[in-house]
Short mmCIF file of C-alpha atoms in Angstrom, two decimals:
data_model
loop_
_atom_site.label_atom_id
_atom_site.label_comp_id
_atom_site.label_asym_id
_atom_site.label_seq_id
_atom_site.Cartn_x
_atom_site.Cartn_y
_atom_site.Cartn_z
CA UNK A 11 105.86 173.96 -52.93
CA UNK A 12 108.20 174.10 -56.00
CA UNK A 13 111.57 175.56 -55.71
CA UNK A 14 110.66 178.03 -58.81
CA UNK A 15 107.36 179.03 -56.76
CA UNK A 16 109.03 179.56 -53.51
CA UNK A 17 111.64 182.09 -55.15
CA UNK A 18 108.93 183.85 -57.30
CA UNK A 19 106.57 184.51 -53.84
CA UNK A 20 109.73 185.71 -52.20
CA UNK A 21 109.77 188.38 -54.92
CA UNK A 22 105.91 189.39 -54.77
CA UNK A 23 106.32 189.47 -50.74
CA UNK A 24 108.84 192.00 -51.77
CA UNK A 25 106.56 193.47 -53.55
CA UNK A 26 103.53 193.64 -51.47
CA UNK A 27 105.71 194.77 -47.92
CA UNK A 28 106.95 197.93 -50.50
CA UNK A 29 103.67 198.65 -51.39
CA UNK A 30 102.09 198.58 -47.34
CA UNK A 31 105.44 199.94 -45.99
CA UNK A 32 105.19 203.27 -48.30
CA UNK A 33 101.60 203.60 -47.99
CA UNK A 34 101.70 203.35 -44.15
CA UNK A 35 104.17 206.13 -43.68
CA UNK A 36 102.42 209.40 -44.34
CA UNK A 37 105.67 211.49 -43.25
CA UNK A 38 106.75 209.51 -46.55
CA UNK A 39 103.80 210.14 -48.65
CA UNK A 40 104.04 213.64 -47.89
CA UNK A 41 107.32 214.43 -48.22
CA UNK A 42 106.81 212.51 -52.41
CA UNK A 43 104.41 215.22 -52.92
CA UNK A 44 107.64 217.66 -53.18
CA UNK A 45 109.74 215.52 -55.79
CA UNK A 46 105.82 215.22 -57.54
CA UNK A 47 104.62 218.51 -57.20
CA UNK A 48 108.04 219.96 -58.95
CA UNK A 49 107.88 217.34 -61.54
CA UNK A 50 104.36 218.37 -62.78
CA UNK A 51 105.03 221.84 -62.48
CA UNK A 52 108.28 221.05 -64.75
CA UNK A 53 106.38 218.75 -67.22
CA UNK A 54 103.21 221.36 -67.32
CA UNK A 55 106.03 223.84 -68.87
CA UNK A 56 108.17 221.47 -71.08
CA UNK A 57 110.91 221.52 -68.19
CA UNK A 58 111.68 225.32 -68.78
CA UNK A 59 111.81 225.67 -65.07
CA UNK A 60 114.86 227.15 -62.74
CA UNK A 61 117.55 224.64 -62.40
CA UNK A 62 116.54 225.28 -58.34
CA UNK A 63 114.07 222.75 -59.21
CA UNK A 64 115.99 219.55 -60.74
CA UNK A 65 118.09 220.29 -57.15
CA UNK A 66 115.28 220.27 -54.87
CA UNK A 67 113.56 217.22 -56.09
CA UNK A 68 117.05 215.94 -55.86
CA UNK A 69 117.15 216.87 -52.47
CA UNK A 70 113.82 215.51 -51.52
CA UNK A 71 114.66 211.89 -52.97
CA UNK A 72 117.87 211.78 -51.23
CA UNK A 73 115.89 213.15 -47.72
CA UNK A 74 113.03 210.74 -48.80
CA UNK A 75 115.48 207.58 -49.13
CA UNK A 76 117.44 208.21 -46.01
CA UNK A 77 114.14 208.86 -44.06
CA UNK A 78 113.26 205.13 -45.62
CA UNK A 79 116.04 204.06 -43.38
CA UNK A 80 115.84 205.57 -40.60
CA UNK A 81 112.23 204.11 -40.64
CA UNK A 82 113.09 200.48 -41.45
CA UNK A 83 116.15 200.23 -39.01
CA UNK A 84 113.87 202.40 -36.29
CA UNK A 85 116.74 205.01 -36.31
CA UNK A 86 116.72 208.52 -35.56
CA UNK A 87 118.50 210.50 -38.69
CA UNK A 88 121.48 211.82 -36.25
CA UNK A 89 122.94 208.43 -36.21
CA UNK A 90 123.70 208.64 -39.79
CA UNK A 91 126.53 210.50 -39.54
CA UNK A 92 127.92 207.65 -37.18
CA UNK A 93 130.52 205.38 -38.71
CA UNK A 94 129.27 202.58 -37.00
CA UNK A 95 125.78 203.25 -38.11
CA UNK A 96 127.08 202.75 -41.95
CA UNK A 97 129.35 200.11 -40.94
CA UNK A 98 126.37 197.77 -39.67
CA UNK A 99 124.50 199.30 -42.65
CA UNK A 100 126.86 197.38 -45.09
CA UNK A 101 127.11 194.07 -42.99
CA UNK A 102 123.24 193.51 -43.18
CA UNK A 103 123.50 194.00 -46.50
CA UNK A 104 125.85 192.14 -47.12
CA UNK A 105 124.65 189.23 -44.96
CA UNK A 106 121.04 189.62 -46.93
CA UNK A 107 122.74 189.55 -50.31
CA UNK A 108 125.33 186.70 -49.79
CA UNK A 109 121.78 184.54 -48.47
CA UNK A 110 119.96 185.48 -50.98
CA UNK A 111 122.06 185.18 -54.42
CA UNK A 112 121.13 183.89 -56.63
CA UNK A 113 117.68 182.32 -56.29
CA UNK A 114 115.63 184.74 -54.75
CA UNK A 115 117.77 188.17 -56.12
CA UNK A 116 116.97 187.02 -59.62
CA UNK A 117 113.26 186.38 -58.21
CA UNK A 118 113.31 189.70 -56.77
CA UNK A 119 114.58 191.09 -59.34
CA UNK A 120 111.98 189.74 -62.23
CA UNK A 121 109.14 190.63 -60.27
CA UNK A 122 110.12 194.79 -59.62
CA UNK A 123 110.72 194.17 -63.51
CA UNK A 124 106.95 193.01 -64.26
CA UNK A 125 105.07 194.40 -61.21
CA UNK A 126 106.71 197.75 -60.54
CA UNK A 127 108.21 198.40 -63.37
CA UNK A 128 105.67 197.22 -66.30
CA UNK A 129 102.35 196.89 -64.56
CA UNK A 130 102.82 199.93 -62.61
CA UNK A 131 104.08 201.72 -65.40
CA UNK A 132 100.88 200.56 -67.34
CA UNK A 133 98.25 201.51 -64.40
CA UNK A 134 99.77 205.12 -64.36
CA UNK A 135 99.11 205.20 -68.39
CA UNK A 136 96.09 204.22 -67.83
CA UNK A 137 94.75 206.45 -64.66
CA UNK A 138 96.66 209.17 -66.54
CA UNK A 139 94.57 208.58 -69.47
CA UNK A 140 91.27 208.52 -67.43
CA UNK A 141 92.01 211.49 -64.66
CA UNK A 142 93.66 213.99 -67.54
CA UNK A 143 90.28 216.15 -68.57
CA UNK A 144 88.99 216.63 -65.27
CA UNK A 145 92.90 217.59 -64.12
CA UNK A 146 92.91 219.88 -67.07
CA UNK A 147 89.33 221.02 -66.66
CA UNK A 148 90.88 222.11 -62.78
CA UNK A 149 90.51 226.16 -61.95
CA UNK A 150 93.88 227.74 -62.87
CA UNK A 151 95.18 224.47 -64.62
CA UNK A 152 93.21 224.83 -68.02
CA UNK A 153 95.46 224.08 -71.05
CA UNK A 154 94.86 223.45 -74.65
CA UNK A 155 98.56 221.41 -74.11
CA UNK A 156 97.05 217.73 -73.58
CA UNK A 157 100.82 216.49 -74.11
CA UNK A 158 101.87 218.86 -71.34
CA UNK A 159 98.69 218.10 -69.21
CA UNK A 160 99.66 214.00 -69.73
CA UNK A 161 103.11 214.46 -68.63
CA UNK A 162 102.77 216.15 -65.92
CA UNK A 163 99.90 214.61 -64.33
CA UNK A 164 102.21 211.11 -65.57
CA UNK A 165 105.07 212.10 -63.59
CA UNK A 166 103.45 213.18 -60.81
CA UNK A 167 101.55 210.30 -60.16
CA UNK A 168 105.22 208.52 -60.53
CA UNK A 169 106.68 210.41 -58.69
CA UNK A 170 103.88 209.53 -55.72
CA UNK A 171 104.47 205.47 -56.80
CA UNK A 172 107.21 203.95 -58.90
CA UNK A 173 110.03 205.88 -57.69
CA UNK A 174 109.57 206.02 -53.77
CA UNK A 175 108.11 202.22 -53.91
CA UNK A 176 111.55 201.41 -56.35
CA UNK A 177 113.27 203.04 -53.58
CA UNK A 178 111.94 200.84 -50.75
CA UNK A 179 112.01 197.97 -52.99
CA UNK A 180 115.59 197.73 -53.33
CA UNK A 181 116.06 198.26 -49.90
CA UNK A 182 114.30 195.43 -48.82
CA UNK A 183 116.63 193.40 -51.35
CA UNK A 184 118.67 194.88 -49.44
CA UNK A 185 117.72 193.24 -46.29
CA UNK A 186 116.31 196.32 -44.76
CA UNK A 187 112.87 195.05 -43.00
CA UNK A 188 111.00 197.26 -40.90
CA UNK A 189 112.21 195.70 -37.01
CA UNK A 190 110.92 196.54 -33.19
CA UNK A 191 111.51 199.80 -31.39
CA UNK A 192 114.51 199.13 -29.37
CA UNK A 193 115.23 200.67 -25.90
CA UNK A 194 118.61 202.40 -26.58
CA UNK A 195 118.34 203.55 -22.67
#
């Protein structure tokens, strides 16, 4: 196989493992419905919404992307607060990055560019585009705001996608793979 091929399925095995990782979780897909459910309420009323809000999806990302960790590295959440915990958090990324660069970063890289970024991006256009009457046709969600109705339902459906599988994305750059229970005893 070509050098230029091997680098470029590196990135779209990247790509694929984020995609079944995510989707496998459901503690993960359920805790995205509270970063998505506050975005589309915010979007439904042009983001005049308590400031409560912007801090609670905050919150959930930052909960969501630590309980991405904990997941990968098979990790209960108490150990973050461990030093050593963070210190072997840096040295295997480290390790992964220093093995990686350049080849199969800039692979990586390219591909959450076109695949999760732009062909994501466009699929959400698109399913927004197709789902938005019968959302808006929805008891208690009627609106003669279609720009309101499309953002909302657009950022929620990112908020379920893009940004949690951008999240796990970079941390399998990051060398962070999904490994064995292991007996801590």
């Amino acid at each position: 196989m070509a050098p230029l091929m091997k680098l470029a399925m590196a990135g779209i095995r990247t790509f694929t493992s984020s995609i079944a990782f995510f989707y496998r979780h459901p503690s993960l897909i359920l805790l995205s419905l509270v970063p998505s459910s506050l975005r589309f309420y915010q979007m439904w009323n042009h983001l005049q919404t308590p400031a409560w809000m912007e801090v609670a999806v905050l919150a959930a990302r930052l909960l969501l992307f630590l309980l991405m960790i904990a997941l990968m590295l098979n990790r209960p959440l108490r150990e973050f607060s461990r030093k050593d915990f963070w210190s072997e958090f840096g040295e295997r990324c480290s390790v992964q990055f220093n093995r990686d660069w350049p080849g199969v970063f800039i692979a990586q890289l390219a591909v959450f560019i076109v695949l999760l970024y732009g062909l994501m991006n466009l699929l959400l256009q698109w399913a927004t585009r197709l789902l938005l009457d019968p959302v808006i046709q929805l008891p208690g969600l009627q609106t003669e705001d279609r720009s309101a109705a499309h953002d909302a339902l657009l950022f929620f459906l990112k908020n379920m996608s893009v940004i949690p599988l951008s999240m796990v994305y970079v941390l399998h750059m990051a060398g962070l793979r999904p490994r064995p229970k292991q007996n801590r005893g």
